[in-house]
PDB file of C-alpha atoms in Angstrom:
ATOM      1  CA  MET D   1     130.070 132.775  75.858  1.00  0.00           C
ATOM      2  CA  SER D   2     133.501 132.634  77.012  1.00  0.00           C
ATOM      3  CA  THR D   3     132.501 131.287  80.263  1.00  0.00           C
ATOM      4  CA  ASN D   4     130.837 128.163  78.248  1.00  0.00           C
ATOM      5  CA  ALA D   5     133.971 127.829  76.112  1.00  0.00           C
ATOM      6  CA  THR D   6     136.186 127.847  79.429  1.00  0.00           C
ATOM      7  CA  GLU D   7     134.170 125.138  80.948  1.00  0.00           C
ATOM      8  CA  VAL D   8     134.521 122.727  77.770  1.00  0.00           C
ATOM      9  CA  LEU D   9     138.199 123.591  77.762  1.00  0.00           C
ATOM     10  CA  ASP D  10     138.324 122.155  81.660  1.00  0.00           C
ATOM     11  CA  ASP D  11     136.221 119.211  80.810  1.00  0.00           C
ATOM     12  CA  SER D  12     138.457 118.376  77.965  1.00  0.00           C
ATOM     13  CA  GLN D  13     141.475 118.868  80.140  1.00  0.00           C
ATOM     14  CA  VAL D  14     140.167 116.565  82.713  1.00  0.00           C
ATOM     15  CA  GLN D  15     139.354 113.781  80.453  1.00  0.00           C
ATOM     16  CA  ALA D  16     143.016 114.250  78.567  1.00  0.00           C
ATOM     17  CA  ARG D  17     144.395 113.755  82.183  1.00  0.00           C
ATOM     18  CA  ALA D  18     142.495 110.394  83.050  1.00  0.00           C
ATOM     19  CA  ASP D  19     143.163 109.129  79.388  1.00  0.00           C
ATOM     20  CA  MET D  20     146.631 109.705  79.983  1.00  0.00           C
ATOM     21  CA  ARG D  21     146.777 108.192  82.976  1.00  0.00           C
ATOM     22  CA  ALA D  22     144.946 105.195  81.612  1.00  0.00           C
ATOM     23  CA  TYR D  23     147.435 105.215  78.368  1.00  0.00           C
ATOM     24  CA  LEU D  24     150.758 105.538  80.698  1.00  0.00           C
ATOM     25  CA  GLU D  25     149.463 102.571  82.801  1.00  0.00           C
ATOM     26  CA  THR D  26     148.642 100.207  79.950  1.00  0.00           C
ATOM     27  CA  MET D  27     152.141 101.095  77.885  1.00  0.00           C
ATOM     28  CA  ILE D  28     154.077 100.447  81.029  1.00  0.00           C
ATOM     29  CA  GLN D  29     152.581  97.476  81.862  1.00  0.00           C
ATOM     30  CA  LYS D  30     153.372  96.074  78.609  1.00  0.00           C
ATOM     31  CA  ILE D  31     156.984  96.920  79.096  1.00  0.00           C
ATOM     32  CA  VAL D  32     157.382  95.297  82.586  1.00  0.00           C
ATOM     33  CA  ARG D  33     157.456  91.880  83.855  1.00  0.00           C
ATOM     34  CA  ASN D  34     154.676  92.055  86.516  1.00  0.00           C
ATOM     35  CA  PRO D  35     151.810  94.117  84.933  1.00  0.00           C
ATOM     36  CA  ALA D  36     149.832  93.736  88.034  1.00  0.00           C
ATOM     37  CA  GLY D  37     152.531  95.824  89.842  1.00  0.00           C
ATOM     38  CA  VAL D  38     151.926  98.829  87.670  1.00  0.00           C
ATOM     39  CA  ARG D  39     150.084 101.825  89.354  1.00  0.00           C
ATOM     40  CA  VAL D  40     149.952 105.369  87.663  1.00  0.00           C
ATOM     41  CA  GLU D  41     148.689 108.320  89.632  1.00  0.00           C
ATOM     42  CA  PHE D  42     148.550 111.979  88.737  1.00  0.00           C
ATOM     43  CA  PHE D  43     148.107 115.095  90.781  1.00  0.00           C
ATOM     44  CA  ARG D  44     147.460 118.502  89.200  1.00  0.00           C
ATOM     45  CA  GLY D  45     149.764 121.315  90.213  1.00  0.00           C
ATOM     46  CA  ASP D  46     149.329 125.062  89.261  1.00  0.00           C
ATOM     47  CA  LYS D  47     150.777 124.721  85.765  1.00  0.00           C
ATOM     48  CA  THR D  48     151.596 121.006  85.368  1.00  0.00           C
ATOM     49  CA  THR D  49     150.220 117.747  85.885  1.00  0.00           C
ATOM     50  CA  VAL D  50     152.661 115.258  87.697  1.00  0.00           C
ATOM     51  CA  TYR D  51     152.146 111.539  86.888  1.00  0.00           C
ATOM     52  CA  VAL D  52     153.737 109.252  89.641  1.00  0.00           C
ATOM     53  CA  VAL D  53     154.641 105.627  88.351  1.00  0.00           C
ATOM     54  CA  VAL D  54     154.961 102.957  90.793  1.00  0.00           C
ATOM     55  CA  VAL D  55     156.254  99.535  89.406  1.00  0.00           C
ATOM     56  CA  ALA D  56     157.571  96.370  91.327  1.00  0.00           C
ATOM     57  CA  PRO D  57     160.950  96.650  92.438  1.00  0.00           C
ATOM     58  CA  GLU D  58     162.199  94.022  89.930  1.00  0.00           C
ATOM     59  CA  ASP D  59     160.768  95.821  87.031  1.00  0.00           C
ATOM     60  CA  LEU D  60     162.460  99.286  87.866  1.00  0.00           C
ATOM     61  CA  GLY D  61     165.251  98.599  85.373  1.00  0.00           C
ATOM     62  CA  LEU D  62     162.987  97.672  82.555  1.00  0.00           C
ATOM     63  CA  LEU D  63     161.085 100.798  83.039  1.00  0.00           C
ATOM     64  CA  LEU D  64     164.338 102.856  83.140  1.00  0.00           C
ATOM     65  CA  GLY D  65     165.793 100.996  80.251  1.00  0.00           C
ATOM     66  CA  LYS D  66     169.462 101.468  78.991  1.00  0.00           C
ATOM     67  CA  LYS D  67     170.745 104.921  80.301  1.00  0.00           C
ATOM     68  CA  GLY D  68     167.368 105.852  80.878  1.00  0.00           C
ATOM     69  CA  ALA D  69     166.112 105.450  77.301  1.00  0.00           C
ATOM     70  CA  THR D  70     162.762 103.880  78.111  1.00  0.00           C
ATOM     71  CA  ILE D  71     161.635 106.383  80.822  1.00  0.00           C
ATOM     72  CA  GLU D  72     162.671 109.363  78.606  1.00  0.00           C
ATOM     73  CA  ALA D  73     160.829 107.927  75.660  1.00  0.00           C
ATOM     74  CA  ILE D  74     157.658 107.625  77.940  1.00  0.00           C
ATOM     75  CA  ARG D  75     158.263 111.161  79.073  1.00  0.00           C
ATOM     76  CA  VAL D  76     158.486 112.417  75.276  1.00  0.00           C
ATOM     77  CA  ILE D  77     155.209 110.900  74.432  1.00  0.00           C
ATOM     78  CA  LEU D  78     153.453 112.308  77.618  1.00  0.00           C
ATOM     79  CA  LYS D  79     154.721 115.789  76.936  1.00  0.00           C
ATOM     80  CA  ALA D  80     153.449 115.667  73.114  1.00  0.00           C
ATOM     81  CA  GLN D  81     150.099 114.290  73.993  1.00  0.00           C
ATOM     82  CA  MET D  82     149.459 116.873  76.631  1.00  0.00           C
ATOM     83  CA  ALA D  83     150.784 119.831  74.914  1.00  0.00           C
ATOM     84  CA  ARG D  84     147.977 119.050  72.239  1.00  0.00           C
ATOM     85  CA  PHE D  85     145.431 120.272  75.314  1.00  0.00           C
ATOM     86  CA  GLY D  86     147.866 123.149  76.154  1.00  0.00           C
ATOM     87  CA  MET D  87     148.869 121.252  79.392  1.00  0.00           C
ATOM     88  CA  ARG D  88     152.496 120.673  80.610  1.00  0.00           C
ATOM     89  CA  ALA D  89     152.815 117.039  82.129  1.00  0.00           C
ATOM     90  CA  VAL D  90     156.004 115.162  83.728  1.00  0.00           C
ATOM     91  CA  VAL D  91     156.525 111.567  84.715  1.00  0.00           C
ATOM     92  CA  GLN D  92     158.214 110.794  88.019  1.00  0.00           C
ATOM     93  CA  LEU D  93     159.151 107.593  89.448  1.00  0.00           C
ATOM     94  CA  ASP D  94     157.784 106.733  92.911  1.00  0.00           C
ATOM     95  CA  GLN D  95     160.690 106.586  95.724  1.00  0.00           C
ATOM     96  CA  GLN D  96     161.759 103.300  94.514  1.00  0.00           C
ATOM     97  CA  LEU D  97     164.343 105.108  92.004  1.00  0.00           C
ATOM     98  CA  GLU D  98     166.404 106.294  94.948  1.00  0.00           C
ATOM     99  CA  ALA D  99     166.644 102.824  96.340  1.00  0.00           C
ATOM    100  CA  TYR D 100     167.224 101.023  93.136  1.00  0.00           C
ATOM    101  CA  CYS D 101     170.078 103.711  92.284  1.00  0.00           C
ATOM    102  CA  ALA D 102     171.384 103.220  95.688  1.00  0.00           C
ATOM    103  CA  ARG D 103     171.530  99.422  95.226  1.00  0.00           C
ATOM    104  CA  GLY D 104     173.533 100.034  91.875  1.00  0.00           C
ATOM    105  CA  SER D 105     176.325 102.144  93.647  1.00  0.00           C
ATOM    106  CA  ALA D 106     176.665  99.760  96.454  1.00  0.00           C
ATOM    107  CA  GLN D 107     177.473  96.889  93.878  1.00  0.00           C
ATOM    108  CA  ASP D 108     180.067  98.830  92.125  1.00  0.00           C
TER     109      ASP D 108
END
Protein backbone atom coordinates (compact mmCIF):
# COMPACT_ATOMS: atom_id res chain seq x y z
CA MET A 1 0.00 0.00 0.00
CA SER A 2 2.80 2.42 0.81
CA THR A 3 4.24 1.86 -2.69
CA ASN A 4 1.04 3.17 -4.28
CA ALA A 5 1.06 6.20 -2.00
CA THR A 6 4.64 6.91 -3.07
CA GLU A 7 3.72 6.59 -6.74
CA VAL A 8 0.81 8.99 -6.33
CA LEU A 9 3.05 11.47 -4.53
CA ASP A 10 5.66 11.18 -7.27
CA ASP A 11 3.00 11.77 -9.94
CA SER A 12 1.73 14.83 -8.11
CA GLN A 13 5.28 16.15 -7.79
CA VAL A 14 5.91 15.63 -11.50
CA GLN A 15 2.70 17.49 -12.30
CA ALA A 16 3.51 20.25 -9.79
CA ARG A 17 6.91 20.84 -11.42
CA ALA A 18 5.37 21.08 -14.89
CA ASP A 19 2.54 23.32 -13.68
CA MET A 20 4.99 25.64 -11.92
CA ARG A 21 7.13 25.89 -15.05
CA ALA A 22 4.07 26.97 -17.05
CA TYR A 23 2.98 29.36 -14.28
CA LEU A 24 6.42 31.00 -14.08
CA GLU A 25 6.58 31.37 -17.84
CA THR A 26 3.12 33.01 -17.99
CA MET A 27 3.86 35.33 -15.06
CA ILE A 28 7.20 36.45 -16.50
CA GLN A 29 5.68 36.98 -19.95
CA LYS A 30 3.32 39.51 -18.36
CA ILE A 31 6.24 41.41 -16.80
CA VAL A 32 8.54 41.77 -19.81
CA ARG A 33 8.15 43.70 -23.06
CA ASN A 34 9.08 40.75 -25.28
CA PRO A 35 6.95 37.81 -24.08
CA ALA A 36 8.04 35.63 -27.00
CA GLY A 37 11.60 35.77 -25.67
CA VAL A 38 10.69 34.11 -22.34
CA ARG A 39 11.73 30.52 -21.75
CA VAL A 40 11.58 28.57 -18.49
CA GLU A 41 13.19 25.17 -18.12
CA PHE A 42 13.55 23.05 -15.02
CA PHE A 43 16.00 20.45 -13.84
CA ARG A 44 15.42 18.10 -10.98
CA GLY A 45 18.25 17.77 -8.52
CA ASP A 46 18.47 15.41 -5.57
CA LYS A 47 16.36 17.58 -3.29
CA THR A 48 15.67 20.74 -5.25
CA THR A 49 14.04 21.64 -8.54
CA VAL A 50 15.98 24.36 -10.37
CA TYR A 51 14.00 26.60 -12.72
CA VAL A 52 16.20 28.41 -15.24
CA VAL A 53 14.65 31.56 -16.70
CA VAL A 54 15.75 33.06 -20.00
CA VAL A 55 14.45 36.43 -21.22
CA ALA A 56 15.44 38.78 -24.02
CA PRO A 57 18.49 40.86 -22.99
CA GLU A 58 16.49 44.09 -23.06
CA ASP A 59 13.98 42.60 -20.58
CA LEU A 60 16.45 41.49 -17.94
CA GLY A 61 16.18 44.74 -15.99
CA LEU A 62 12.39 44.44 -15.87
CA LEU A 63 12.64 40.87 -14.59
CA LEU A 64 15.13 41.84 -11.90
CA GLY A 65 13.24 44.93 -10.77
CA LYS A 66 14.57 47.69 -8.57
CA LYS A 67 17.19 46.22 -6.22
CA GLY A 68 16.10 42.74 -7.31
CA ALA A 69 12.60 43.10 -5.86
CA THR A 70 10.73 41.54 -8.78
CA ILE A 71 12.85 38.41 -9.12
CA GLU A 72 12.85 38.01 -5.33
CA ALA A 73 9.03 38.15 -5.26
CA ILE A 74 8.92 35.49 -7.98
CA ARG A 75 11.27 33.32 -5.92
CA VAL A 76 9.10 33.68 -2.81
CA ILE A 77 5.98 32.63 -4.74
CA LEU A 78 7.78 29.64 -6.22
CA LYS A 79 9.09 28.46 -2.86
CA ALA A 80 5.67 28.78 -1.23
CA GLN A 81 3.89 26.91 -4.00
CA MET A 82 6.39 24.07 -4.16
CA ALA A 83 6.46 23.72 -0.36
CA ARG A 84 2.82 22.64 -0.59
CA PHE A 85 4.09 19.50 -2.32
CA GLY A 86 6.99 19.00 0.07
CA MET A 87 9.54 20.13 -2.52
CA ARG A 88 12.23 22.79 -2.63
CA ALA A 89 12.73 24.95 -5.68
CA VAL A 90 14.91 27.84 -6.81
CA VAL A 91 14.83 30.27 -9.72
CA GLN A 92 18.06 30.98 -11.55
CA LEU A 93 18.57 33.43 -14.35
CA ASP A 94 20.53 32.27 -17.36
CA GLN A 95 24.12 33.47 -17.80
CA GLN A 96 22.65 36.72 -19.11
CA LEU A 97 22.74 38.04 -15.57
CA GLU A 98 26.53 38.10 -15.49
CA ALA A 99 26.66 40.05 -18.75
CA TYR A 100 23.99 42.45 -17.51
CA CYS A 101 25.85 43.15 -14.26
CA ALA A 102 29.14 43.59 -16.12
CA ARG A 103 27.46 46.05 -18.48
CA GLY A 104 26.17 48.07 -15.50
CA SER A 105 29.63 48.14 -13.90
CA ALA A 106 31.24 49.28 -17.14
CA GLN A 107 28.82 52.22 -17.38
CA ASP A 108 29.61 53.46 -13.84
